[in-house]
Short mmCIF file of C-alpha atoms and ligand atoms in Angstrom, two decimals:
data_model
loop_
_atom_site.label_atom_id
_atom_site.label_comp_id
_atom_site.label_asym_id
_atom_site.label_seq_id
_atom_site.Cartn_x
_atom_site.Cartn_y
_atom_site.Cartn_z
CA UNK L 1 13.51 -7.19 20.95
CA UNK L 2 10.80 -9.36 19.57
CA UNK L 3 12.42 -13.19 20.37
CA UNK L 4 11.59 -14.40 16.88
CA UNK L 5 13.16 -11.67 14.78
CA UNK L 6 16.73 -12.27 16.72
CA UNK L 7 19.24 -14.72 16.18
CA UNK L 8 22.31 -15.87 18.22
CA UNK L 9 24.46 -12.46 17.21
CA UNK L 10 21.63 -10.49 18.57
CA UNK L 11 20.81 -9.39 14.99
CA UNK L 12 17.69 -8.84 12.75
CA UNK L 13 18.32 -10.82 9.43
CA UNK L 14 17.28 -8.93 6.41
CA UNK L 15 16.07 -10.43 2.82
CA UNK L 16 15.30 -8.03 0.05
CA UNK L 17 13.39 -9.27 -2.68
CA UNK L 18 14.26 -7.37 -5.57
CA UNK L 19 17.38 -5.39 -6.40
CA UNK L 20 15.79 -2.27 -8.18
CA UNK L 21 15.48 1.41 -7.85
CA UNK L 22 14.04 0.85 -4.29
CA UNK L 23 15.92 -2.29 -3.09
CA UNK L 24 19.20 -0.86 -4.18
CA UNK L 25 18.54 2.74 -1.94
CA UNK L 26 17.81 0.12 1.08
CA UNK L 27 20.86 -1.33 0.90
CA UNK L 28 22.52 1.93 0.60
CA UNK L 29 20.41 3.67 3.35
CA UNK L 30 21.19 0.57 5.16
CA UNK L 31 25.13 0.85 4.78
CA UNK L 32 24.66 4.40 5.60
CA UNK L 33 23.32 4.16 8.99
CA UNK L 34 25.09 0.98 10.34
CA UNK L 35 22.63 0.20 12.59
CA UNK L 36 24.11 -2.86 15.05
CA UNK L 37 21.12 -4.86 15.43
CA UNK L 38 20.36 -5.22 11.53
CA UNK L 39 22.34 -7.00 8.98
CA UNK L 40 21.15 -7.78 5.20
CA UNK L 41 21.88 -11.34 4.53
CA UNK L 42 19.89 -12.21 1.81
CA UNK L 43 19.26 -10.19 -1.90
CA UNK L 44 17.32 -11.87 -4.33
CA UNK L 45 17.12 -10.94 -7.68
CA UNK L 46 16.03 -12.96 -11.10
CA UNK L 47 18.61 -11.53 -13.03
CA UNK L 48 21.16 -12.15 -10.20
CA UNK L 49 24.41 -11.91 -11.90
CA UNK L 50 23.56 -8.72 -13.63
CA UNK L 51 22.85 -7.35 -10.51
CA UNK L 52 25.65 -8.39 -8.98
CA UNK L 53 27.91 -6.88 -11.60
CA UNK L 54 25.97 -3.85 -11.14
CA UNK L 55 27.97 -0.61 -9.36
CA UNK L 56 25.33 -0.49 -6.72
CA UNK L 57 25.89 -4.25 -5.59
CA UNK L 58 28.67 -3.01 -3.16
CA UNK L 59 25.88 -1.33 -1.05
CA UNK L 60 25.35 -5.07 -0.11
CA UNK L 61 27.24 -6.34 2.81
CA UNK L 62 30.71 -8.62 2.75
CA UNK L 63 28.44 -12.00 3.96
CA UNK L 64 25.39 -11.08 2.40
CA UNK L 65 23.94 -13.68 0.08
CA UNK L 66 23.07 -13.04 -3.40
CA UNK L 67 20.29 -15.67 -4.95
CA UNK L 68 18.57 -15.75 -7.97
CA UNK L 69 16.08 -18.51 -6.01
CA UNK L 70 13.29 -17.00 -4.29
CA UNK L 71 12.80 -20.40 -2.64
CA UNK L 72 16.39 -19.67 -1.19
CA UNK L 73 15.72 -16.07 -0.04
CA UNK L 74 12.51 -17.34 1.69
CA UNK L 75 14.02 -20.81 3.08
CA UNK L 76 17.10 -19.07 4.83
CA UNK L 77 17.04 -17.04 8.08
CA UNK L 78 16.09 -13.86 7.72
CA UNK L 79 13.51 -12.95 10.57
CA UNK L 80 12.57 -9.53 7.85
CA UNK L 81 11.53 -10.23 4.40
CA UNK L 82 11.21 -6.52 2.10
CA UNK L 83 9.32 -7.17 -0.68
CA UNK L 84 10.10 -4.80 -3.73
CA UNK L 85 9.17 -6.56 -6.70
CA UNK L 86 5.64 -5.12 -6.82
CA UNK L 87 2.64 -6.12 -8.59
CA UNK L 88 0.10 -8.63 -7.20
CA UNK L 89 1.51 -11.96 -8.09
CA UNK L 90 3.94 -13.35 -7.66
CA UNK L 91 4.48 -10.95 -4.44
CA UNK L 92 1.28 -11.97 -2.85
CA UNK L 93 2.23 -15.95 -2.39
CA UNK L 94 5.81 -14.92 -1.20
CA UNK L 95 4.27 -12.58 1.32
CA UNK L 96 2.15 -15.14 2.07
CA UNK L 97 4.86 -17.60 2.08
CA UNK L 98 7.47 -15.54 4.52
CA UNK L 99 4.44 -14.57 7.17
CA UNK L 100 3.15 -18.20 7.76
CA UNK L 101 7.32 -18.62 7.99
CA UNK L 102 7.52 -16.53 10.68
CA UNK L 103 8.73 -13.76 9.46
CA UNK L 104 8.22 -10.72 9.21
CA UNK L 105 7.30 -8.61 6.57
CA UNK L 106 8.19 -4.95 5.23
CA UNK L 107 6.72 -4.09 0.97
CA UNK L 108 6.30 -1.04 -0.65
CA UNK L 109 3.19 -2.88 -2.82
CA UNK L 110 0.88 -0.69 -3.06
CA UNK L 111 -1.76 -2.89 -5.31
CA UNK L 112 -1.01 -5.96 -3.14
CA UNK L 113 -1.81 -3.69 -0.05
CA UNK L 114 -5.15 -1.91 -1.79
CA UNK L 115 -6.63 -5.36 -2.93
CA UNK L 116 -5.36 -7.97 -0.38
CA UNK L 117 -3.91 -6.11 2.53
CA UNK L 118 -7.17 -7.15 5.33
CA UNK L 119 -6.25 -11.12 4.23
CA UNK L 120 -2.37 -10.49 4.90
CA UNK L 121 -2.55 -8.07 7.75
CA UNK L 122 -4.45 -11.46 9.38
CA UNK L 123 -2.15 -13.52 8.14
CA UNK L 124 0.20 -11.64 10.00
CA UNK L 125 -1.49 -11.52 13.17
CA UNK L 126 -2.46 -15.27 13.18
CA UNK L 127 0.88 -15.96 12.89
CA UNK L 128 2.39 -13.83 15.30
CA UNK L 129 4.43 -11.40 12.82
CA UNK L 130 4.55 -8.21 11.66
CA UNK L 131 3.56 -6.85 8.20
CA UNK L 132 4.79 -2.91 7.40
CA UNK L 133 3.97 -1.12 4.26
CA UNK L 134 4.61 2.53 5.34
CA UNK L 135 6.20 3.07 2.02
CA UNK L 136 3.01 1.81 -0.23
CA UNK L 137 2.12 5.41 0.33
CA UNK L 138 3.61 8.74 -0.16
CA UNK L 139 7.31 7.76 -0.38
CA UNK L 140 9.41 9.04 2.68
CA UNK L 141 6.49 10.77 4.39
CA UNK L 142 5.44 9.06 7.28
CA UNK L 143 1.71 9.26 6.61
CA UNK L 144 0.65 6.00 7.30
CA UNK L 145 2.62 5.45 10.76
CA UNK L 146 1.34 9.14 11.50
CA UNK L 147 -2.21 8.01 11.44
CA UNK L 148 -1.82 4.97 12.94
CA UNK L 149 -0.15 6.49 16.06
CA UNK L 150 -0.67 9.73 15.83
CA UNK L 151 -4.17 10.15 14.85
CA UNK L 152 -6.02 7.23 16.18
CA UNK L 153 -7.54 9.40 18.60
CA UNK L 154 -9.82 11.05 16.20
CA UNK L 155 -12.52 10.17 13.76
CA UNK L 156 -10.83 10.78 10.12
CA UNK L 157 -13.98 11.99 7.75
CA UNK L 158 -11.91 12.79 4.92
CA UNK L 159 -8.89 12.54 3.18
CA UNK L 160 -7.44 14.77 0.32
CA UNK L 161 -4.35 15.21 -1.47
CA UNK L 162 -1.55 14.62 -4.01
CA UNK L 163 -0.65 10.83 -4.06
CA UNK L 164 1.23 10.43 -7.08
CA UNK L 165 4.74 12.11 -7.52
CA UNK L 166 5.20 11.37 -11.28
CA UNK L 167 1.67 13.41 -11.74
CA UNK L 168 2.87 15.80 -9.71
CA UNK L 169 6.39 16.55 -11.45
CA UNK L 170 4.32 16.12 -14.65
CA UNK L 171 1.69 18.83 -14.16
CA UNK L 172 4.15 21.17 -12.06
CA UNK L 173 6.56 21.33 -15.00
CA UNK L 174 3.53 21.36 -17.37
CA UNK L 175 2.68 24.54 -15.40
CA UNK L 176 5.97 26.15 -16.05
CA UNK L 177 5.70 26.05 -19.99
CA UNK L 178 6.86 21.88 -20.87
CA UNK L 179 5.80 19.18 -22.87
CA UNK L 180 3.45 16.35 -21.53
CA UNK L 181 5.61 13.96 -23.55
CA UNK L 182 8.99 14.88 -23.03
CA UNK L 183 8.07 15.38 -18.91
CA UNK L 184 6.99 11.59 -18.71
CA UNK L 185 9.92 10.55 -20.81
CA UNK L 186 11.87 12.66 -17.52
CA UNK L 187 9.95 10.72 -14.82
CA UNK L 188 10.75 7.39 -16.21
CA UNK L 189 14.25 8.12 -16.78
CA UNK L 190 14.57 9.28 -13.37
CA UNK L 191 13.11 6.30 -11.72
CA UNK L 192 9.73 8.30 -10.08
CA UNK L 193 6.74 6.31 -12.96
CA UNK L 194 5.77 2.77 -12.41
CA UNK L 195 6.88 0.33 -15.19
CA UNK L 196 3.82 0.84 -16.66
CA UNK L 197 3.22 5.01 -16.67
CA UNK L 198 -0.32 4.14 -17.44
CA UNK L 199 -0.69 3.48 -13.89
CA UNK L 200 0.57 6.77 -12.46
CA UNK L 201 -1.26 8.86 -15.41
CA UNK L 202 -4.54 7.10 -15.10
CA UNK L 203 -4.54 7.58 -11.65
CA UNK L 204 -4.99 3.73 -10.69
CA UNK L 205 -0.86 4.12 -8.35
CA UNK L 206 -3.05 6.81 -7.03
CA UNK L 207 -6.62 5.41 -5.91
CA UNK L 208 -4.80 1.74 -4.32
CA UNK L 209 -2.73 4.50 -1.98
CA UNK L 210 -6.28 6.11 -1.27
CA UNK L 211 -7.76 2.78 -0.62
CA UNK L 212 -5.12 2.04 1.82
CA UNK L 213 -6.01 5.60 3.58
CA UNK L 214 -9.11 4.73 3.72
CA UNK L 215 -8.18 1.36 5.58
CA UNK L 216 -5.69 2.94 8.20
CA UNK L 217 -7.56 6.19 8.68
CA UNK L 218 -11.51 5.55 8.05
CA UNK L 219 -11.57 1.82 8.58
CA UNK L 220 -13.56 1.60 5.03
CA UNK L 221 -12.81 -0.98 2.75
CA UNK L 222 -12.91 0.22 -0.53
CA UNK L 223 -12.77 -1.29 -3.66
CA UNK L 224 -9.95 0.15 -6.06
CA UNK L 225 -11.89 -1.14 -8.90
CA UNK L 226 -14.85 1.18 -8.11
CA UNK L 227 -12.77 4.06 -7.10
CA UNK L 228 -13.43 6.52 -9.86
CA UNK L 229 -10.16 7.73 -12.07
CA UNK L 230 -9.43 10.25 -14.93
CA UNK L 231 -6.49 10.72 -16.95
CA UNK L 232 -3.92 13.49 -16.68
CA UNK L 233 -2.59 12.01 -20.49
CA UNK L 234 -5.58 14.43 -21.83
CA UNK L 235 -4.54 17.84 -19.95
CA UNK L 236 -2.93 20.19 -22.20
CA UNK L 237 -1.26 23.64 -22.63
CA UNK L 238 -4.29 25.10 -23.30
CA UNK L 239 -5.71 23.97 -19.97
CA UNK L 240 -2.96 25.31 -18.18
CA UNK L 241 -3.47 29.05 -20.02
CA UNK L 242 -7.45 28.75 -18.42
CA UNK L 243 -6.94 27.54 -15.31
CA UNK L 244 -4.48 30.65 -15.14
CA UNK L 245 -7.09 32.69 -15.62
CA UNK L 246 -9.23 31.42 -13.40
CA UNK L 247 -6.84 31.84 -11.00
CA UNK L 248 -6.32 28.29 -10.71
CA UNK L 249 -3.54 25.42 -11.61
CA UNK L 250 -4.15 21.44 -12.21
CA UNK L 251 -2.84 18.84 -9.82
CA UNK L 252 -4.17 15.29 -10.07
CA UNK L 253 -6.05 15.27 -6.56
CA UNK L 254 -7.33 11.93 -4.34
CA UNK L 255 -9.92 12.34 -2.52
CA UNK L 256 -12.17 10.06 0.05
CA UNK L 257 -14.76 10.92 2.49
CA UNK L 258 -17.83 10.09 4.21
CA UNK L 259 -20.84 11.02 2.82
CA UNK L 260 -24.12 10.34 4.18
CA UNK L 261 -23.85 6.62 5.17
CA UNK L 262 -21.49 5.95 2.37
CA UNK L 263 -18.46 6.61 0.71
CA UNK L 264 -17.09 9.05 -1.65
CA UNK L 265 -13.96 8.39 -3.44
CA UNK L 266 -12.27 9.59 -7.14
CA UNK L 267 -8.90 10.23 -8.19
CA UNK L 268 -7.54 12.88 -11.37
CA UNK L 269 -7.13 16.26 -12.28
CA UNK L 270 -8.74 18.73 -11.18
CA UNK L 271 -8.52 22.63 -11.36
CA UNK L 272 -6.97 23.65 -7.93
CA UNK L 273 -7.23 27.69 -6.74
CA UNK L 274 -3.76 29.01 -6.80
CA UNK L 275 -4.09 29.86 -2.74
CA UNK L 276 -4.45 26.35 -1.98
CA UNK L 277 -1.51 24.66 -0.43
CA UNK L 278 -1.74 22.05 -2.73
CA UNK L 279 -1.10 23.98 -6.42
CA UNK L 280 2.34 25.01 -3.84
CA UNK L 281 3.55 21.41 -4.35
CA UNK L 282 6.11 20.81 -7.16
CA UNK L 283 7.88 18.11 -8.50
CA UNK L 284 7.68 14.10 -6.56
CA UNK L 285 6.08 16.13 -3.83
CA UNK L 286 2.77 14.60 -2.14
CA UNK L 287 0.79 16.10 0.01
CA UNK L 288 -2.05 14.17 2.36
CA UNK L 289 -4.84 16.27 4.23
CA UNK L 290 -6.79 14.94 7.22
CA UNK L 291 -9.97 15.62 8.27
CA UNK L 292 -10.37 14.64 11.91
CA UNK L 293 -14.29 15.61 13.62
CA UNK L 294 -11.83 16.83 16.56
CA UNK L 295 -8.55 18.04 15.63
CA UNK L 296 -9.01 19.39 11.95
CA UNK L 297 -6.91 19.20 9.43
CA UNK L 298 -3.62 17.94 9.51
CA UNK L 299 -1.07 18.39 6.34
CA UNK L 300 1.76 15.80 5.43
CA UNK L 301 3.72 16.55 2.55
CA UNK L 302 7.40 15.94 1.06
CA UNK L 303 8.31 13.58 -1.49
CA UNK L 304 6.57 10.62 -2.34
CA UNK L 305 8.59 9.28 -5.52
CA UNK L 306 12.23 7.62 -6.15
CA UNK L 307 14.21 5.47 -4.34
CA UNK L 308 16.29 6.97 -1.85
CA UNK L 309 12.73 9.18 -0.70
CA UNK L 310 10.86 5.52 -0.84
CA UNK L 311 13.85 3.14 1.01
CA UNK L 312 13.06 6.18 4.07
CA UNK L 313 9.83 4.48 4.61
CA UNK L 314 11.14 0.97 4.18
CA UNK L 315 14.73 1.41 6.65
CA UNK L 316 12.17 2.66 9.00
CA UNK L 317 9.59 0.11 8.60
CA UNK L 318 12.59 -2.57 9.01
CA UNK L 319 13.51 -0.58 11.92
CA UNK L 320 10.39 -1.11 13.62
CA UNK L 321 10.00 -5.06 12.72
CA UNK L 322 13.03 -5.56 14.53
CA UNK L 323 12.20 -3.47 17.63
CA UNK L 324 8.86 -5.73 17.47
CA UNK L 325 7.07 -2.84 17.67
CA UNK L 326 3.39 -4.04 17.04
CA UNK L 327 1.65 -1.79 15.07
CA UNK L 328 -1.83 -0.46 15.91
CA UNK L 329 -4.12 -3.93 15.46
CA UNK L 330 -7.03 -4.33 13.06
CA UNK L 331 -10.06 -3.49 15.39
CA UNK L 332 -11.07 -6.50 17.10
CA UNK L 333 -14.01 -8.28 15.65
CA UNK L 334 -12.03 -7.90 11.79
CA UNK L 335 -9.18 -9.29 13.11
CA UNK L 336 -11.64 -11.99 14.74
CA UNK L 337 -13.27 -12.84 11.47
CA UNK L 338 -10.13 -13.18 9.07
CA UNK L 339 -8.63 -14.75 11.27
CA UNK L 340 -11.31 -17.82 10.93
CA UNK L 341 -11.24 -17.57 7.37
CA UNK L 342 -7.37 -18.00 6.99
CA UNK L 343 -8.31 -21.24 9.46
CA UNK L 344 -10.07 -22.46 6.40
CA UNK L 345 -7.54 -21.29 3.82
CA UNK L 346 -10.26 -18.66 1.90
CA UNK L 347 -8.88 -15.45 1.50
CA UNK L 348 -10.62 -12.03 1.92
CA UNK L 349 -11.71 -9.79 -0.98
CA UNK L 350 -12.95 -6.94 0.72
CA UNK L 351 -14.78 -6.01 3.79
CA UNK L 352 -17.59 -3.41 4.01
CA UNK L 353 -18.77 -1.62 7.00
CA UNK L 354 -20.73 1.17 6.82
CA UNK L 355 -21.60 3.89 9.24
CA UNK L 356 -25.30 4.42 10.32
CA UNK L 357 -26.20 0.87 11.92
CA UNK L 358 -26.09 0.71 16.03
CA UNK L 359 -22.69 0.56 17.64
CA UNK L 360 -23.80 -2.53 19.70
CA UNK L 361 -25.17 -4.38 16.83
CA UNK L 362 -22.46 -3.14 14.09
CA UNK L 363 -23.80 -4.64 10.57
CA UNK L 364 -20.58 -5.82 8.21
CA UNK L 365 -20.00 -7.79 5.22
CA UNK L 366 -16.91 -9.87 4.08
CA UNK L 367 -16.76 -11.27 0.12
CA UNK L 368 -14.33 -13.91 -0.59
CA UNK L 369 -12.57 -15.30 -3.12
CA UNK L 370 -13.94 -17.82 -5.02
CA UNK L 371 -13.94 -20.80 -3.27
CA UNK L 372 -15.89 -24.25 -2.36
CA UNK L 373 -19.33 -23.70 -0.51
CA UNK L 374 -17.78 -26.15 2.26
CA UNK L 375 -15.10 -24.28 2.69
CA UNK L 376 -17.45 -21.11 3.60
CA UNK L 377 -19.64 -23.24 5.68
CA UNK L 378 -16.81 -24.15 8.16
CA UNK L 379 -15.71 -20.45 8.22
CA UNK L 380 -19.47 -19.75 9.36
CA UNK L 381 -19.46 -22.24 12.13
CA UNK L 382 -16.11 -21.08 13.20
CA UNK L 383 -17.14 -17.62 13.36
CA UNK L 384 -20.31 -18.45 15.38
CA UNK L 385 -18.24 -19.71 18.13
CA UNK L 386 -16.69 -16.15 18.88
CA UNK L 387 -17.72 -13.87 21.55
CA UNK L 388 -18.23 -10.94 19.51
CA UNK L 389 -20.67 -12.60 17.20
CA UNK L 390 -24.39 -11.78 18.25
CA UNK L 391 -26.05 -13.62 15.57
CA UNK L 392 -24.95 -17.11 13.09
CA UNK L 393 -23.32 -14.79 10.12
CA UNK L 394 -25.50 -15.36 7.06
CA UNK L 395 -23.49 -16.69 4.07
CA UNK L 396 -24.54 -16.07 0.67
CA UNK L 397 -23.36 -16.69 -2.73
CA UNK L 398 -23.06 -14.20 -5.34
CA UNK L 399 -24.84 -15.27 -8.92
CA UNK L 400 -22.21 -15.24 -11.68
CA UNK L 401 -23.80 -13.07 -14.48
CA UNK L 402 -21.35 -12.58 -16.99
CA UNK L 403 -17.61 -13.50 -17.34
CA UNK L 404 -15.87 -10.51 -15.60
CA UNK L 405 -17.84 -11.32 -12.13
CA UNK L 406 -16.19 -13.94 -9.93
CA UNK L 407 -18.34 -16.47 -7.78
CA UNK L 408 -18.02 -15.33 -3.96
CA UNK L 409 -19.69 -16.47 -0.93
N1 HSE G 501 5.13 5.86 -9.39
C1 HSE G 501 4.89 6.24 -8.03
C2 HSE G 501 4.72 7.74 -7.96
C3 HSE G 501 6.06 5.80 -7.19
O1 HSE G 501 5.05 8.41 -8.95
O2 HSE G 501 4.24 8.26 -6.96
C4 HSE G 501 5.81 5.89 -5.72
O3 HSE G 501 4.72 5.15 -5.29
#
């Protein structure tokens, strides 16, 4: 057992940020199992009291501390935080906060992951910890572990699927004759659509778990802001009766792969033949395809919405923090490179590397945030120094040309 995620009873420590539909199936899953060398000592929660007062709170354990201070939760000593507020901020500076604590760190956040996961994931390494986020996609189906381990010995060209279980338990039950508004009203109820629906209809839940893909399986960087998306709020009745007819059904489908020396990515509905194995799926199911250039497709699927499918994918990823398993590293040179940057304190915005350029000489670009032209410099003559660098990385600024664009380096 990793040294820094024990204490003197032998025990993983665990804080869970957040005591909603997710945290509270934790601490149940948690109470289920028993598991000797994990103990939840920490819940934090704004709203504490009301929590506390809450059925559910007897999932917690007899010493477990309840806190409505997230400067308590991340002061104390749990070696594991599990982040299940969501949302980029605050989330991102306690992540940040726990990982240069020394802690380890398990989140479902899917946009935190999709827009800032290559600056955390060094944080992480730099400081010697662990941070998990098998549950930012598809629920309780291990996709994200299964690629990492299981698939790392292939070359991923595409990936295809159903990545959003309130879509999918909207559209199957659209299929079978209901109402687009009464169906959402369901998913809410039930606990499956973000706090904002918008972001499961419009499909932008959808493209940050495809982004993430992308990351573990193709080692692309994308940008969820230029991921295409399309609506499933404007599918109708009608649509259904068509795509019937032309032997099809709808499903909102994600899909990434490489094409030519670039990228192709989009995310909404689209007409899907009745044969396929995805128009099978009903309900919170998702479903992720693999393309690998030597073993072919490879199908996950089960359900990828609720709590108790979603705290699966967290118990495990707690699991493996305190076995100090190390998950498969960033490749080398990545790692390498972020890691100088968080010397500096600028953080990553994305990273690009494209296929096409020669494998001894590989071509990438990094973008920043905004940040002082000093602070860039030092990164540059940090980088220089490391053996993988051939050449002095060239550093250039990006021209603001209206508001919306941010000043990088
Ligand atoms: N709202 C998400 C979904 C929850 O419906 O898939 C799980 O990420």
């Amino acid at each position: 057992m990793n040294e820094r995620e024990t204490k003197s009873n032998g025990k993983a420590r665990v804080a869970i940020l957040g005591y909603g539909t997710v945290g509270i199936s934790v601490a149940k899953a948690l109470q289920m199992l028993g598991l000797p060398s994990i103990e939840l000592s920490q819940i934090f929660n704004r709203d504490v009291a009301r929590k506390q007062a809450l059925p559910e709170a007897r999932f917690a354990g007899f010493d477990t501390v309840w806190t409505g201070s997230v400067d308590e939760a991340l002061g104390s000593d749990a070696t594991i935080v599990v982040e299940l507020i969501g949302g980029v901020d605050p989330a991102r500076d306690w992540i940040r906060r726990a990982l240069t604590a020394g802690k380890s760190v398990v989140t479902a956040n899917k946009q935190l992951i999709a827009y800032h996961g290559v600056e955390l994931l060094a944080l992480a390494e730099a400081n010697g910890v662990q941070l998990l986020y098998g549950a930012a996609v598809a629920g309780g189906v291990p996709v994200i572990p299964g690629i990492m381990q299981g698939q790392s010995g292939d070359r991923i060209t595409r990936i295809s699927g159903l990545l959003n279980g309130t879509c999918n338990y909207i559209l199957s039950r659209m299929e079978a004759g209901d109402r687009y508004a009464d169906v959402l009203a369901d998913a809410q109820r039930l606990g499956y659509a973000e706090s904002d629906p918008t972001a499961d209809v419009g499909g932008f839940d959808a493209r940050a778990k495809l982004c993430i893909l992308s990351r573990v399986a193709m080692h692309v960087e994308l940008n969820p802001d230029e991921v295409g998306t399309q609506t499933i709020a404007d599918v109708d009745a009608v649509d259904f009766a068509y795509a019937r007819e032309l032997g099809c059904t709808i499903r909102q489908v994600s899909r990434a792969q490489r094409e030519g020396g670039g990228m192709y990515a989009r995310v909404g509905p689209m007409l899907v033949p009745r044969e396929s194995p995805i128009a099978w799926s009903h309900g919170t199911q998702n479903m992720v395809v693999t393309t690998g250039t030597l073993g072919g497709d490879v199908v996950f699927s089960g359900h990828g919405a609720g709590g108790d499918a979603t705290a699966v994918a967290v118990v495990s990823d707690i699991v493996a923090a305190a076995q100090g398993s190390r998950p498969v590293s960033l490749p080398v040179i990545v790692s390498a490179i972020a890691g100088a940057l968080a010397q500096v304190d600028a953080n990553i915005d994305s990273l690009l590397q494209r296929p096409g350029y020669p494998k001894h000489r590989l071509a990438f670009v990094v973008t920043t945030e905004p940040c002082r032209t000093s602070t860039i410099e030092r990164a540059v003559t940090e980088m220089a120094k490391l053996d993988c660098m051939l050449a002095r990385p060239l550093a250039l600024q990006r021209l603001v040309v209206d508001d919306k664009d941010e000043e990088t380096a």
